[in-house]
Amino acid sequence: ISAIKMDDMERLWVGTEAGLILFENNEIKTFTEPFLSHSFISTIAVDKEFNIWLGTKKSIITDLYSGILIKYDGENWTIFDSTNSILTGYSINDIVIDNRGQKWIGTDSGLVLYDDESWSIINSKNSKLPGDMINTLEYGPGKNLWIGTNDGLVRYENNHTMSTFNVQNSCLLSNSITAIAFGENYDMYI
């Protein structure tokens, strides 16, 4: 099991190295679409319309469906890959969806933003992002996006200001940030 997400309808979505499983009303459904059975599902997000968004990583089995973004609306599957997006086959490590419905996608080559119409990428070449390997994403207090990279923790503020925290300027013990969570009182756990 590589990803788990409970949606607001109390359905449990489970991503694995071999596809997607849904637990709903004491029933188990395994999705057998060819692109899912060969996909390493690394992350799952759910938007306000209950669309399921899946990100995939490079798989040991095949690279055919690696680094793709998949949208499932309950009936139809939409695949975003290098033919119809700026995703270029790199692993997708995390997805978060903001209150405007924008998808923030953490990849091996930077942070990708998709607003259902256009794509953009934020990386170390065009921003103050300290590195391009994005491991994890989480929204925190003040609607700031927190970005875990291999080169530190980044706070990306609404006004597009980036602040980087690393072993040199904070109490972090490592620059490799692989998980971020916020507690009830906005305590941050890394």
mmCIF file of C-alpha atoms in Angstrom:
data_model
loop_
_atom_site.group_PDB
_atom_site.id
_atom_site.type_symbol
_atom_site.label_atom_id
_atom_site.label_comp_id
_atom_site.label_asym_id
_atom_site.label_seq_id
_atom_site.Cartn_x
_atom_site.Cartn_y
_atom_site.Cartn_z
ATOM 1 C CA ILE A 1 0.000 0.000 0.000
ATOM 2 C CA SER A 2 1.523 3.268 -1.122
ATOM 3 C CA ALA A 3 -1.351 5.752 -0.659
ATOM 4 C CA ILE A 4 -4.577 5.931 1.368
ATOM 5 C CA LYS A 5 -7.288 8.604 1.234
ATOM 6 C CA MET A 6 -10.706 8.776 2.893
ATOM 7 C CA ASP A 7 -13.083 11.071 1.009
ATOM 8 C CA ASP A 8 -15.979 13.073 2.476
ATOM 9 C CA MET A 9 -18.418 10.311 1.452
ATOM 10 C CA GLU A 10 -16.473 7.927 3.740
ATOM 11 C CA ARG A 11 -15.078 5.906 0.864
ATOM 12 C CA LEU A 12 -11.556 4.619 1.386
ATOM 13 C CA TRP A 13 -9.272 4.782 -1.658
ATOM 14 C CA VAL A 14 -6.097 2.706 -1.575
ATOM 15 C CA GLY A 15 -3.240 3.016 -4.037
ATOM 16 C CA THR A 16 -0.798 0.162 -4.541
ATOM 17 C CA GLU A 17 2.069 -0.823 -6.805
ATOM 18 C CA ALA A 18 -0.508 -2.608 -8.963
ATOM 19 C CA GLY A 19 -3.390 -0.154 -9.107
ATOM 20 C CA LEU A 20 -6.359 1.217 -7.173
ATOM 21 C CA ILE A 21 -8.773 -0.317 -4.663
ATOM 22 C CA LEU A 22 -11.974 1.227 -3.270
ATOM 23 C CA PHE A 23 -13.586 0.223 0.033
ATOM 24 C CA GLU A 24 -17.207 1.408 0.120
ATOM 25 C CA ASN A 25 -20.255 0.148 2.043
ATOM 26 C CA ASN A 26 -18.436 -3.003 3.183
ATOM 27 C CA GLU A 27 -17.556 -3.855 -0.404
ATOM 28 C CA ILE A 28 -14.198 -3.938 -2.151
ATOM 29 C CA LYS A 29 -13.789 -2.815 -5.741
ATOM 30 C CA THR A 30 -10.538 -3.286 -7.634
ATOM 31 C CA PHE A 31 -10.110 -1.112 -10.703
ATOM 32 C CA THR A 32 -8.791 -3.130 -13.623
ATOM 33 C CA GLU A 33 -8.172 -0.490 -16.281
ATOM 34 C CA PRO A 34 -4.894 -1.390 -18.059
ATOM 35 C CA PHE A 35 -3.169 1.868 -17.095
ATOM 36 C CA LEU A 36 -3.980 1.241 -13.422
ATOM 37 C CA SER A 37 -2.830 -2.380 -13.253
ATOM 38 C CA HIS A 38 0.648 -1.270 -14.360
ATOM 39 C CA SER A 39 0.790 1.895 -12.257
ATOM 40 C CA PHE A 40 2.510 2.485 -8.930
ATOM 41 C CA ILE A 41 -0.024 4.838 -7.341
ATOM 42 C CA SER A 42 1.980 7.068 -5.035
ATOM 43 C CA THR A 43 -0.586 9.658 -3.969
ATOM 44 C CA ILE A 44 -4.347 10.243 -3.898
ATOM 45 C CA ALA A 45 -6.252 13.519 -3.570
ATOM 46 C CA VAL A 46 -9.972 14.314 -3.707
ATOM 47 C CA ASP A 47 -11.385 17.636 -4.908
ATOM 48 C CA LYS A 48 -14.619 19.422 -3.895
ATOM 49 C CA GLU A 49 -16.547 17.690 -6.704
ATOM 50 C CA PHE A 50 -15.359 14.279 -5.385
ATOM 51 C CA ASN A 51 -13.076 13.716 -8.357
ATOM 52 C CA ILE A 52 -10.235 11.374 -7.457
ATOM 53 C CA TRP A 53 -6.745 12.478 -8.495
ATOM 54 C CA LEU A 54 -3.981 9.882 -8.635
ATOM 55 C CA GLY A 55 -0.271 10.395 -9.088
ATOM 56 C CA THR A 56 2.059 7.621 -10.193
ATOM 57 C CA LYS A 57 5.731 6.848 -9.679
ATOM 58 C CA LYS A 58 8.158 4.943 -11.777
ATOM 59 C CA SER A 59 7.367 1.281 -11.250
ATOM 60 C CA ILE A 60 9.628 -1.726 -10.999
ATOM 61 C CA ILE A 61 7.235 -3.508 -13.354
ATOM 62 C CA THR A 62 7.063 -0.958 -16.154
ATOM 63 C CA ASP A 63 7.782 2.690 -16.890
ATOM 64 C CA LEU A 64 4.922 2.839 -19.414
ATOM 65 C CA TYR A 65 2.528 4.608 -17.043
ATOM 66 C CA SER A 66 5.016 6.379 -14.788
ATOM 67 C CA GLY A 67 4.764 10.007 -13.852
ATOM 68 C CA ILE A 68 1.178 10.446 -14.956
ATOM 69 C CA LEU A 69 -1.698 12.250 -13.301
ATOM 70 C CA ILE A 70 -5.037 10.465 -13.451
ATOM 71 C CA LYS A 71 -8.464 11.977 -12.801
ATOM 72 C CA TYR A 72 -11.459 9.749 -12.071
ATOM 73 C CA ASP A 73 -14.877 11.434 -11.932
ATOM 74 C CA GLY A 74 -16.774 8.279 -10.928
ATOM 75 C CA GLU A 75 -17.337 7.204 -14.525
ATOM 76 C CA ASN A 76 -14.557 8.521 -16.752
ATOM 77 C CA TRP A 77 -10.786 8.373 -16.528
ATOM 78 C CA THR A 78 -8.599 11.211 -17.781
ATOM 79 C CA ILE A 79 -4.865 10.687 -18.090
ATOM 80 C CA PHE A 80 -2.466 13.629 -18.040
ATOM 81 C CA ASP A 81 0.983 12.768 -19.355
ATOM 82 C CA SER A 82 3.648 14.279 -21.606
ATOM 83 C CA THR A 83 1.200 14.400 -24.547
ATOM 84 C CA ASN A 84 -1.317 16.744 -22.897
ATOM 85 C CA SER A 85 0.484 18.365 -19.949
ATOM 86 C CA ILE A 86 3.929 19.475 -18.795
ATOM 87 C CA LEU A 87 4.359 16.223 -16.886
ATOM 88 C CA THR A 88 7.344 14.527 -18.460
ATOM 89 C CA GLY A 89 7.431 11.052 -16.953
ATOM 90 C CA TYR A 90 8.951 11.966 -13.613
ATOM 91 C CA SER A 91 7.520 10.433 -10.495
ATOM 92 C CA ILE A 92 4.590 12.214 -8.881
ATOM 93 C CA ASN A 93 5.195 12.130 -5.147
ATOM 94 C CA ASP A 94 2.269 14.113 -3.744
ATOM 95 C CA ILE A 95 -0.838 16.100 -4.715
ATOM 96 C CA VAL A 96 -2.737 18.693 -2.693
ATOM 97 C CA ILE A 97 -5.737 20.684 -3.849
ATOM 98 C CA ASP A 98 -6.228 24.240 -2.615
ATOM 99 C CA ASN A 99 -9.515 26.000 -1.844
ATOM 100 C CA ARG A 100 -9.677 27.302 -5.443
ATOM 101 C CA GLY A 101 -9.443 23.783 -6.837
ATOM 102 C CA GLN A 102 -5.883 24.194 -8.094
ATOM 103 C CA LYS A 103 -3.812 21.011 -8.048
ATOM 104 C CA TRP A 104 -0.314 21.325 -6.603
ATOM 105 C CA ILE A 105 1.737 18.356 -7.738
ATOM 106 C CA GLY A 106 5.065 17.455 -6.183
ATOM 107 C CA THR A 107 7.382 15.733 -8.662
ATOM 108 C CA ASP A 108 11.027 14.766 -9.045
ATOM 109 C CA SER A 109 11.490 17.853 -11.231
ATOM 110 C CA GLY A 110 9.745 20.543 -9.186
ATOM 111 C CA LEU A 111 6.311 21.729 -8.156
ATOM 112 C CA VAL A 112 3.649 21.612 -10.874
ATOM 113 C CA LEU A 113 0.489 23.734 -10.685
ATOM 114 C CA TYR A 114 -2.618 22.771 -12.668
ATOM 115 C CA ASP A 115 -5.729 24.968 -12.527
ATOM 116 C CA ASP A 116 -7.894 22.819 -14.870
ATOM 117 C CA GLU A 117 -6.893 25.007 -17.823
ATOM 118 C CA SER A 118 -3.176 25.673 -17.723
ATOM 119 C CA TRP A 119 0.004 24.176 -16.347
ATOM 120 C CA SER A 120 3.036 25.810 -14.780
ATOM 121 C CA ILE A 121 6.138 24.545 -13.040
ATOM 122 C CA ILE A 122 8.013 26.020 -10.118
ATOM 123 C CA ASN A 123 11.544 24.725 -9.724
ATOM 124 C CA SER A 124 14.995 25.760 -8.549
ATOM 125 C CA LYS A 125 15.706 27.462 -11.885
ATOM 126 C CA ASN A 126 12.747 29.880 -11.805
ATOM 127 C CA SER A 127 12.158 30.381 -8.073
ATOM 128 C CA LYS A 128 13.785 30.238 -4.647
ATOM 129 C CA LEU A 129 12.918 26.554 -4.326
ATOM 130 C CA PRO A 130 16.127 24.999 -2.921
ATOM 131 C CA GLY A 131 15.812 21.771 -4.923
ATOM 132 C CA ASP A 132 13.590 20.095 -7.474
ATOM 133 C CA MET A 133 12.818 16.843 -5.647
ATOM 134 C CA ILE A 134 9.441 17.479 -3.996
ATOM 135 C CA ASN A 135 8.676 14.708 -1.497
ATOM 136 C CA THR A 136 5.567 15.960 0.271
ATOM 137 C CA LEU A 137 3.072 18.842 0.309
ATOM 138 C CA GLU A 138 0.734 20.093 3.033
ATOM 139 C CA TYR A 139 -1.425 23.154 3.640
ATOM 140 C CA GLY A 140 -0.880 24.787 7.004
ATOM 141 C CA PRO A 141 -1.895 27.857 8.986
ATOM 142 C CA GLY A 142 -2.496 30.987 6.951
ATOM 143 C CA LYS A 143 -3.232 28.884 3.856
ATOM 144 C CA ASN A 144 0.504 28.534 3.299
ATOM 145 C CA LEU A 145 1.704 25.594 1.240
ATOM 146 C CA TRP A 146 4.492 23.690 2.981
ATOM 147 C CA ILE A 147 6.835 21.838 0.657
ATOM 148 C CA GLY A 148 9.123 19.026 1.776
ATOM 149 C CA THR A 149 12.188 18.672 -0.427
ATOM 150 C CA ASN A 150 15.515 16.858 -0.243
ATOM 151 C CA ASP A 151 17.061 20.293 0.401
ATOM 152 C CA GLY A 152 14.879 21.525 3.256
ATOM 153 C CA LEU A 153 11.389 22.627 4.194
ATOM 154 C CA VAL A 154 9.797 25.473 2.223
ATOM 155 C CA ARG A 155 6.895 27.739 3.229
ATOM 156 C CA TYR A 156 5.214 29.039 0.074
ATOM 157 C CA GLU A 157 3.002 31.958 1.052
ATOM 158 C CA ASN A 158 -0.088 33.295 -0.710
ATOM 159 C CA ASN A 159 1.910 36.233 -2.026
ATOM 160 C CA HIS A 160 4.305 33.738 -3.660
ATOM 161 C CA THR A 161 7.099 34.376 -1.161
ATOM 162 C CA MET A 162 9.252 31.354 -0.338
ATOM 163 C CA SER A 163 11.084 30.800 2.924
ATOM 164 C CA THR A 164 13.422 27.840 3.259
ATOM 165 C CA PHE A 165 14.247 26.083 6.525
ATOM 166 C CA ASN A 166 17.189 23.686 6.660
ATOM 167 C CA VAL A 167 19.820 22.323 9.058
ATOM 168 C CA GLN A 168 21.827 25.551 8.769
ATOM 169 C CA ASN A 169 19.065 28.010 9.750
ATOM 170 C CA SER A 170 16.593 26.019 11.877
ATOM 171 C CA CYS A 171 16.310 23.140 14.324
ATOM 172 C CA LEU A 172 15.784 20.589 11.550
ATOM 173 C CA LEU A 173 17.965 17.514 11.939
ATOM 174 C CA SER A 174 17.928 16.703 8.236
ATOM 175 C CA ASN A 175 17.278 18.549 4.992
ATOM 176 C CA SER A 176 15.352 15.580 3.606
ATOM 177 C CA ILE A 177 11.696 16.231 4.445
ATOM 178 C CA THR A 178 9.453 13.291 3.544
ATOM 179 C CA ALA A 179 6.292 13.941 5.591
ATOM 180 C CA ILE A 180 4.503 16.998 7.015
ATOM 181 C CA ALA A 181 1.420 17.090 9.244
ATOM 182 C CA PHE A 182 -0.318 19.722 11.332
ATOM 183 C CA GLY A 183 -1.956 19.048 14.686
ATOM 184 C CA GLU A 184 -5.102 20.488 16.170
ATOM 185 C CA ASN A 185 -3.312 23.622 17.431
ATOM 186 C CA TYR A 186 -1.342 24.017 14.189
ATOM 187 C CA ASP A 187 1.650 22.246 15.647
ATOM 188 C CA MET A 188 3.813 21.050 12.777
ATOM 189 C CA TYR A 189 5.096 17.502 12.674
ATOM 190 C CA ILE A 190 7.903 16.644 10.252
#
